[in-house]
Amino acid sequence: MRLKTRATEILGIEYPIVQAPMAGGITTPQLVSAVSNAGALGSLGAAYLSPEKIEQSVTEIRKLTDKPFAVNLFIPTNFEESPEKVRRANESMRPYRNELGIETPGQPSFYAPPFEEQLKAVMAARVPVFSFTFGALRAELTGRLRENGTKVVGTATTVREGLKLEEAGVDLVVGQGVEAGGHRGTFLGGFGDAMVGTMALTPQLADALSIPVIASGGIADGRGLVAALALGAEAVQVGTAFLTCEESGAHPAYKEAVLGASEDDTVITRAFSGRPARGIKNRFLLEMSEHEEDLPPYPIHNAWTKDIRDAAREQGRPEFLSLWAGQAARLAHPVPAAELVEGIMSQTRTILRDEEKH
Ligand SMILES: Cc1cc2nc3c(=O)[nH]c(=O)nc-3n(C[C@H](O)[C@H](O)[C@H](O)COP(=O)(O)O)c2cc1C
């Protein structure tokens, strides 16, 4: 089994491992650079960052590493405004705001940072790799990034989405299985129809696409990497296992929740953001699931829950935090990121050496 693949070659990395972008302050420049310096690809989850903050973070990453790294954004989605839905959601959230000692805020000035401006900042910074999720970047923009020397990576949860991304000219496709922590990347058809496991999705994507596939969802160690490569992937994208690393910016209470979580502690929910995402069950998520069908869509609901999540972070109240994590949470450990990368690779080599003996 080859550990040097088309993916490692295109991305310019030593090992076939990508640290998943994780928006919301988790993927600090320290984490991204530690991963890249260790021979894998660090990724900055920049979806919630202003264009100025993206520029600053990239500058900081470049001070800490001269290796390739990725910056990741969310492709904007269409949504309908419904003041009545917002009113009802805020009514349901009133008890939590009372508990946290905060008032229902006024209308947010924006639901999500302006994508076109964010992308301009990414282009101006001429980052080595740009990855995205929630949609397909227009072929013209993909072409401009590639002309700029940036490798482009899209996210698919079905073969149909993978083909669409390939058609739009990306260099690689992340196949996101249903085990994955965080938001579902689904953009064609219903979310419910795209709940495909990594084991089933990876070989079908690899068969259908001519560009390399990066397997993602439930992979956290050398066993997962070997399995993904055997299924036809040419690299893996690992999220949850990097979330608990020392350099990760996740709140200590969040890390503790992930380190204490079992394989059956996560669920896919719209409670926090209005878009289906996998996270650890907690009080907010369970109680709000009652209103799940009636919540406003992403990014509206995400903007309206921000004050609750911010206050919960400040007050150390994990029962009100979005604890995004995947089904392989038991495989996460509180280690430095370089140790995680080296651990995955040494376990991989041991498995492959044992194979050769037989
Ligand atoms: C906390 C968290 C935040 C995430 N944020 C993003 C993001 O900003 N962009 C993205 O493309 N994927 C995001 N993901 C999904 C990951 O790219 C990846 O699909 C997932 O982490 C893989 O599954 P695993 O968590 O089991 O390793 C996030 C995942 C987690 C756990």
Short mmCIF file of C-alpha atoms and ligand atoms in Angstrom, two decimals:
data_model
loop_
_atom_site.label_atom_id
_atom_site.label_comp_id
_atom_site.label_asym_id
_atom_site.label_seq_id
_atom_site.Cartn_x
_atom_site.Cartn_y
_atom_site.Cartn_z
CA MET A 1 0.00 0.00 0.00
CA ARG A 2 1.45 3.34 -1.03
CA LEU A 3 1.54 6.20 1.49
CA LYS A 4 2.71 8.61 -1.20
CA THR A 5 -0.38 9.27 -3.28
CA ARG A 6 -1.64 11.73 -5.88
CA ALA A 7 -3.16 13.65 -2.96
CA THR A 8 0.17 14.03 -1.09
CA GLU A 9 1.79 15.09 -4.34
CA ILE A 10 -0.86 17.70 -5.25
CA LEU A 11 -0.99 19.09 -1.71
CA GLY A 12 2.81 19.04 -1.31
CA ILE A 13 2.72 17.12 1.99
CA GLU A 14 4.68 14.19 3.37
CA TYR A 15 1.83 12.20 4.94
CA PRO A 16 -1.67 11.53 3.56
CA ILE A 17 -3.36 13.31 6.48
CA VAL A 18 -5.37 16.54 6.46
CA GLN A 19 -6.36 18.19 9.76
CA ALA A 20 -9.97 19.16 9.16
CA PRO A 21 -10.84 22.85 9.08
CA MET A 22 -13.03 23.53 12.14
CA ALA A 23 -14.65 26.97 12.13
CA GLY A 24 -15.29 28.69 15.44
CA GLY A 25 -11.82 29.29 16.85
CA ILE A 26 -10.68 25.65 17.09
CA THR A 27 -8.13 25.66 14.28
CA THR A 28 -5.76 28.26 15.70
CA PRO A 29 -2.65 29.28 13.71
CA GLN A 30 -0.72 27.25 16.33
CA LEU A 31 -2.70 24.08 15.53
CA VAL A 32 -2.57 24.59 11.75
CA SER A 33 1.18 25.24 11.73
CA ALA A 34 1.99 22.39 14.16
CA VAL A 35 0.16 19.96 11.85
CA SER A 36 1.85 21.30 8.71
CA ASN A 37 5.27 21.27 10.37
CA ALA A 38 4.66 17.61 11.31
CA GLY A 39 4.25 16.68 7.61
CA ALA A 40 0.44 16.66 7.29
CA LEU A 41 -1.82 19.49 6.04
CA GLY A 42 -3.11 21.96 8.65
CA SER A 43 -6.36 23.76 7.74
CA LEU A 44 -7.77 27.05 9.05
CA GLY A 45 -11.57 26.96 9.41
CA ALA A 46 -12.20 30.55 8.33
CA ALA A 47 -15.96 30.50 7.64
CA TYR A 48 -16.85 32.77 10.58
CA LEU A 49 -13.84 35.08 10.19
CA SER A 50 -13.92 38.58 8.70
CA PRO A 51 -11.70 39.17 5.64
CA GLU A 52 -9.28 41.16 7.86
CA LYS A 53 -9.07 38.33 10.40
CA ILE A 54 -8.42 35.82 7.59
CA GLU A 55 -5.52 37.95 6.39
CA GLN A 56 -4.13 38.23 9.95
CA SER A 57 -4.46 34.48 10.62
CA VAL A 58 -2.72 33.58 7.36
CA THR A 59 0.14 35.96 8.20
CA GLU A 60 0.44 34.33 11.61
CA ILE A 61 0.43 30.81 10.13
CA ARG A 62 3.16 31.82 7.67
CA LYS A 63 5.30 33.07 10.57
CA LEU A 64 5.02 29.63 12.17
CA THR A 65 5.48 27.36 9.13
CA ASP A 66 6.86 27.41 5.62
CA LYS A 67 4.92 24.23 4.76
CA PRO A 68 1.61 24.08 2.82
CA PHE A 69 -1.65 24.73 4.69
CA ALA A 70 -5.32 25.19 3.77
CA VAL A 71 -7.93 27.88 4.38
CA ASN A 72 -11.59 26.77 4.36
CA LEU A 73 -14.87 28.65 3.77
CA PHE A 74 -18.59 27.86 3.61
CA ILE A 75 -20.24 28.38 0.21
CA PRO A 76 -23.31 30.63 0.81
CA THR A 77 -26.66 28.88 0.65
CA ASN A 78 -30.09 30.26 -0.28
CA PHE A 79 -32.43 30.80 2.62
CA GLU A 80 -35.87 32.25 3.29
CA GLU A 81 -36.43 34.85 5.99
CA SER A 82 -39.35 34.21 8.34
CA PRO A 83 -39.70 36.74 11.19
CA GLU A 84 -42.39 34.51 12.70
CA LYS A 85 -40.02 31.51 12.90
CA VAL A 86 -37.34 33.71 14.46
CA ARG A 87 -39.86 34.99 17.02
CA ARG A 88 -40.91 31.45 17.96
CA ALA A 89 -37.28 30.26 18.18
CA ASN A 90 -36.37 33.19 20.44
CA GLU A 91 -39.41 32.41 22.59
CA SER A 92 -38.16 28.80 23.01
CA MET A 93 -34.69 30.06 23.90
CA ARG A 94 -35.86 32.61 26.48
CA PRO A 95 -35.34 30.27 29.50
CA TYR A 96 -31.70 29.65 28.49
CA ARG A 97 -31.02 33.37 28.09
CA ASN A 98 -32.60 33.92 31.52
CA GLU A 99 -30.36 31.28 33.04
CA LEU A 100 -27.29 32.84 31.43
CA GLY A 101 -28.38 36.34 32.52
CA ILE A 102 -28.60 37.74 28.98
CA GLU A 103 -31.35 39.56 27.07
CA THR A 104 -32.73 38.53 23.66
CA PRO A 105 -30.50 40.56 21.32
CA GLY A 106 -31.67 42.86 18.50
CA GLN A 107 -31.65 41.88 14.82
CA PRO A 108 -28.09 40.71 13.93
CA SER A 109 -26.31 43.14 11.57
CA PHE A 110 -25.34 40.18 9.37
CA TYR A 111 -26.02 36.44 9.43
CA ALA A 112 -22.62 35.36 8.08
CA PRO A 113 -19.49 37.27 6.99
CA PRO A 114 -19.60 38.32 3.28
CA PHE A 115 -18.35 35.33 1.27
CA GLU A 116 -17.12 37.31 -1.75
CA GLU A 117 -14.95 39.47 0.54
CA GLN A 118 -13.67 36.43 2.42
CA LEU A 119 -12.73 34.77 -0.87
CA LYS A 120 -10.98 37.95 -2.03
CA ALA A 121 -8.85 37.82 1.15
CA VAL A 122 -8.02 34.16 0.45
CA MET A 123 -7.06 34.99 -3.14
CA ALA A 124 -4.97 38.01 -2.13
CA ALA A 125 -3.08 35.83 0.37
CA ARG A 126 -2.34 33.28 -2.38
CA VAL A 127 -2.80 30.43 0.09
CA PRO A 128 -1.39 27.02 -0.91
CA VAL A 129 -4.75 25.20 -0.55
CA PHE A 130 -8.36 26.44 -0.48
CA SER A 131 -11.06 24.03 0.69
CA PHE A 132 -14.80 24.59 0.93
CA THR A 133 -18.03 22.92 1.97
CA PHE A 134 -21.86 23.44 1.69
CA GLY A 135 -21.79 23.82 -2.11
CA ALA A 136 -19.84 23.91 -5.36
CA LEU A 137 -17.64 26.92 -6.06
CA ARG A 138 -18.32 28.41 -9.50
CA ALA A 139 -15.94 26.97 -12.12
CA GLU A 140 -14.74 30.46 -12.98
CA LEU A 141 -13.66 31.14 -9.37
CA THR A 142 -12.06 27.69 -9.07
CA GLY A 143 -10.12 28.46 -12.25
CA ARG A 144 -8.92 31.81 -10.88
CA LEU A 145 -7.71 30.22 -7.65
CA ARG A 146 -5.84 27.52 -9.57
CA GLU A 147 -4.24 30.09 -11.90
CA ASN A 148 -3.11 31.81 -8.70
CA GLY A 149 -1.25 28.64 -7.69
CA THR A 150 -3.85 27.54 -5.11
CA LYS A 151 -5.01 23.91 -5.00
CA VAL A 152 -8.79 23.65 -4.60
CA VAL A 153 -10.63 21.04 -2.51
CA GLY A 154 -14.43 20.58 -2.41
CA THR A 155 -16.59 18.52 -0.02
CA ALA A 156 -19.10 15.84 -1.13
CA THR A 157 -21.48 13.65 0.84
CA THR A 158 -22.67 11.69 -2.23
CA VAL A 159 -21.18 10.55 -5.55
CA ARG A 160 -23.49 13.00 -7.36
CA GLU A 161 -21.96 15.90 -5.40
CA GLY A 162 -18.44 14.56 -6.06
CA LEU A 163 -19.10 14.51 -9.82
CA LYS A 164 -20.47 18.05 -9.68
CA LEU A 165 -17.31 19.25 -7.88
CA GLU A 166 -15.05 17.45 -10.35
CA GLU A 167 -16.95 19.09 -13.20
CA ALA A 168 -16.39 22.51 -11.57
CA GLY A 169 -12.64 21.89 -11.73
CA VAL A 170 -11.49 21.12 -8.16
CA ASP A 171 -8.17 19.29 -7.60
CA LEU A 172 -9.44 16.94 -4.89
CA VAL A 173 -12.72 15.95 -3.23
CA VAL A 174 -13.27 15.29 0.49
CA GLY A 175 -15.86 12.53 0.91
CA GLN A 176 -17.64 13.28 4.18
CA GLY A 177 -19.26 10.23 5.75
CA VAL A 178 -22.18 10.47 8.16
CA GLU A 179 -19.89 9.63 11.12
CA ALA A 180 -18.23 13.04 10.74
CA GLY A 181 -18.40 15.69 13.44
CA GLY A 182 -19.70 19.15 12.59
CA HIS A 183 -21.96 20.33 9.76
CA ARG A 184 -23.05 18.12 6.91
CA GLY A 185 -21.62 19.36 3.62
CA THR A 186 -24.66 18.18 1.62
CA PHE A 187 -25.68 20.53 -1.21
CA LEU A 188 -27.63 18.44 -3.74
CA GLY A 189 -30.91 16.91 -2.57
CA GLY A 190 -32.11 16.40 0.98
CA PHE A 191 -29.86 15.99 4.02
CA GLY A 192 -31.74 12.85 5.04
CA ASP A 193 -30.90 11.15 1.74
CA ALA A 194 -27.18 11.87 2.07
CA MET A 195 -26.44 10.10 5.36
CA VAL A 196 -23.89 7.72 3.81
CA GLY A 197 -21.18 6.12 5.97
CA THR A 198 -17.48 6.61 5.18
CA MET A 199 -17.03 2.87 4.46
CA ALA A 200 -19.71 2.96 1.75
CA LEU A 201 -19.03 6.45 0.38
CA THR A 202 -15.24 6.25 -0.09
CA PRO A 203 -14.95 3.40 -2.64
CA GLN A 204 -17.98 4.59 -4.62
CA LEU A 205 -16.54 8.11 -4.85
CA ALA A 206 -13.10 6.72 -5.76
CA ASP A 207 -14.69 4.62 -8.54
CA ALA A 208 -16.68 7.51 -9.95
CA LEU A 209 -14.08 10.31 -9.87
CA SER A 210 -10.84 10.60 -11.75
CA ILE A 211 -9.40 13.09 -9.22
CA PRO A 212 -8.21 11.88 -5.78
CA VAL A 213 -10.61 11.38 -2.87
CA ILE A 214 -9.89 12.34 0.76
CA ALA A 215 -11.92 10.15 3.14
CA SER A 216 -13.44 11.89 6.15
CA GLY A 217 -15.66 10.91 9.07
CA GLY A 218 -14.78 8.61 11.97
CA ILE A 219 -11.08 8.36 11.09
CA ALA A 220 -8.70 9.07 13.97
CA ASP A 221 -5.76 6.66 13.90
CA GLY A 222 -3.55 4.43 11.75
CA ARG A 223 -6.28 1.78 11.46
CA GLY A 224 -8.61 4.34 9.95
CA LEU A 225 -5.95 5.62 7.55
CA VAL A 226 -5.08 2.11 6.31
CA ALA A 227 -8.78 1.28 5.92
CA ALA A 228 -9.45 4.50 3.98
CA LEU A 229 -6.49 3.87 1.65
CA ALA A 230 -7.71 0.30 1.11
CA LEU A 231 -11.12 1.72 0.15
CA GLY A 232 -9.53 3.84 -2.56
CA ALA A 233 -8.96 7.14 -0.74
CA GLU A 234 -5.63 8.87 -1.25
CA ALA A 235 -5.65 10.77 2.06
CA VAL A 236 -7.85 11.23 5.13
CA GLN A 237 -9.32 14.35 6.73
CA VAL A 238 -9.43 14.10 10.53
CA GLY A 239 -11.46 16.51 12.67
CA THR A 240 -12.51 15.31 16.12
CA ALA A 241 -9.10 13.82 16.99
CA PHE A 242 -7.40 17.18 16.32
CA LEU A 243 -10.06 19.07 18.30
CA THR A 244 -8.69 17.70 21.60
CA CYS A 245 -5.06 18.49 20.74
CA GLU A 246 -3.16 20.89 22.97
CA GLU A 247 -2.93 23.59 20.28
CA SER A 248 -6.67 23.49 19.49
CA GLY A 249 -8.65 26.57 20.53
CA ALA A 250 -11.69 24.54 21.66
CA HIS A 251 -12.96 25.61 25.11
CA PRO A 252 -11.55 23.38 27.91
CA ALA A 253 -15.09 22.23 28.81
CA TYR A 254 -15.67 21.31 25.15
CA LYS A 255 -12.44 19.27 25.01
CA GLU A 256 -13.44 17.55 28.24
CA ALA A 257 -16.86 16.66 26.79
CA VAL A 258 -15.23 15.13 23.68
CA LEU A 259 -12.68 13.21 25.75
CA GLY A 260 -15.51 11.78 27.85
CA ALA A 261 -17.83 10.96 24.92
CA SER A 262 -18.77 7.49 23.67
CA GLU A 263 -19.64 6.39 20.13
CA ASP A 264 -23.37 6.74 20.89
CA ASP A 265 -23.22 10.18 22.52
CA THR A 266 -23.49 12.22 19.32
CA VAL A 267 -26.49 13.06 17.20
CA ILE A 268 -27.24 15.11 14.08
CA THR A 269 -29.14 18.26 15.02
CA ARG A 270 -30.36 21.61 13.65
CA ALA A 271 -30.77 23.03 17.15
CA PHE A 272 -27.73 25.32 17.18
CA SER A 273 -27.31 26.56 13.62
CA GLY A 274 -30.38 25.64 11.57
CA ARG A 275 -28.25 23.26 9.45
CA PRO A 276 -27.79 19.56 10.29
CA ALA A 277 -24.53 18.97 12.18
CA ARG A 278 -23.20 16.17 14.40
CA GLY A 279 -22.51 17.06 18.02
CA ILE A 280 -22.51 15.64 21.52
CA LYS A 281 -25.96 15.52 23.11
CA ASN A 282 -26.41 18.18 25.77
CA ARG A 283 -29.31 19.97 27.39
CA PHE A 284 -29.79 22.73 24.76
CA LEU A 285 -29.66 20.26 21.87
CA LEU A 286 -32.06 17.76 23.48
CA GLU A 287 -34.61 20.31 24.68
CA MET A 288 -34.52 22.33 21.42
CA SER A 289 -35.00 19.16 19.35
CA GLU A 290 -38.68 19.48 20.23
CA HIS A 291 -38.80 22.61 18.00
CA GLU A 292 -36.35 21.30 15.41
CA GLU A 293 -38.74 21.34 12.43
CA ASP A 294 -39.81 24.89 13.16
CA LEU A 295 -36.36 26.53 13.55
CA PRO A 296 -35.18 29.13 11.00
CA PRO A 297 -32.63 27.90 8.45
CA TYR A 298 -28.85 28.36 8.49
CA PRO A 299 -27.32 30.97 8.70
CA ILE A 300 -30.25 32.83 10.35
CA HIS A 301 -30.62 30.52 13.35
CA ASN A 302 -26.84 30.33 13.75
CA ALA A 303 -26.68 34.12 14.08
CA TRP A 304 -29.54 34.17 16.61
CA THR A 305 -27.92 31.52 18.88
CA LYS A 306 -24.51 33.23 18.88
CA ASP A 307 -25.14 35.24 22.08
CA ILE A 308 -26.11 32.04 23.93
CA ARG A 309 -23.00 30.19 22.76
CA ASP A 310 -20.77 33.18 23.58
CA ALA A 311 -22.22 33.53 27.08
CA ALA A 312 -21.92 29.76 27.64
CA ARG A 313 -18.25 29.91 26.63
CA GLU A 314 -17.60 32.82 28.98
CA GLN A 315 -19.42 31.17 31.87
CA GLY A 316 -18.03 27.66 31.21
CA ARG A 317 -21.51 26.12 30.65
CA PRO A 318 -21.07 23.21 28.18
CA GLU A 319 -24.82 22.42 28.35
CA PHE A 320 -25.37 25.47 26.09
CA LEU A 321 -22.35 25.03 23.77
CA SER A 322 -22.43 23.44 20.33
CA LEU A 323 -20.17 20.45 21.06
CA TRP A 324 -19.54 19.36 17.45
CA ALA A 325 -17.85 15.94 17.40
CA GLY A 326 -17.91 12.74 15.38
CA GLN A 327 -18.75 9.13 16.20
CA ALA A 328 -15.09 8.16 16.80
CA ALA A 329 -14.81 10.48 19.82
CA ARG A 330 -13.38 7.69 22.01
CA LEU A 331 -10.27 7.72 19.79
CA ALA A 332 -9.47 11.36 20.66
CA HIS A 333 -6.67 12.14 23.16
CA PRO A 334 -5.24 15.32 24.72
CA VAL A 335 -1.89 15.28 22.90
CA PRO A 336 0.24 17.76 20.97
CA ALA A 337 -0.78 17.80 17.28
CA ALA A 338 2.64 16.58 16.07
CA GLU A 339 2.30 13.56 18.36
CA LEU A 340 -1.11 12.76 16.86
CA VAL A 341 0.28 12.94 13.31
CA GLU A 342 3.32 10.82 14.23
CA GLY A 343 1.11 8.33 16.12
CA ILE A 344 -1.18 7.84 13.12
CA MET A 345 1.82 7.29 10.85
CA SER A 346 3.66 4.91 13.17
CA GLN A 347 0.53 2.79 13.68
CA THR A 348 0.02 2.79 9.91
CA ARG A 349 3.57 1.59 9.29
CA THR A 350 3.20 -1.15 11.94
CA ILE A 351 -0.01 -2.42 10.33
CA LEU A 352 1.54 -2.41 6.87
CA ARG A 353 4.74 -4.15 8.09
CA ASP A 354 2.69 -6.87 9.78
CA GLU A 355 0.77 -7.32 6.54
CA GLU A 356 3.98 -7.88 4.60
CA LYS A 357 5.05 -10.66 7.00
CA HIS A 358 2.09 -12.84 5.98
C1 LIG B 1 -15.86 21.02 15.49
C2 LIG B 1 -15.94 20.78 14.03
C3 LIG B 1 -16.02 21.86 13.16
C4 LIG B 1 -16.03 21.65 11.77
N1 LIG B 1 -16.02 22.73 10.94
C5 LIG B 1 -15.82 22.53 9.59
C6 LIG B 1 -15.56 23.64 8.74
O1 LIG B 1 -15.49 24.79 9.17
N2 LIG B 1 -15.39 23.38 7.41
C7 LIG B 1 -15.42 22.10 6.90
O2 LIG B 1 -15.23 21.92 5.70
N3 LIG B 1 -15.66 21.03 7.70
C8 LIG B 1 -15.84 21.23 9.04
N4 LIG B 1 -16.03 20.14 9.87
C9 LIG B 1 -16.13 18.80 9.28
C10 LIG B 1 -14.76 18.21 9.03
O3 LIG B 1 -14.20 18.78 7.86
C11 LIG B 1 -14.77 16.68 8.82
O4 LIG B 1 -15.70 16.33 7.84
C12 LIG B 1 -15.06 15.89 10.09
O5 LIG B 1 -14.46 16.47 11.21
C13 LIG B 1 -14.56 14.47 9.92
O6 LIG B 1 -15.07 13.62 10.89
P1 LIG B 1 -14.39 13.36 12.32
O7 LIG B 1 -14.77 14.54 13.14
O8 LIG B 1 -15.01 12.10 12.76
O9 LIG B 1 -12.89 13.27 12.10
C14 LIG B 1 -16.02 20.33 11.26
C15 LIG B 1 -15.95 19.26 12.14
C16 LIG B 1 -15.90 19.46 13.51
C17 LIG B 1 -15.77 18.27 14.43
#
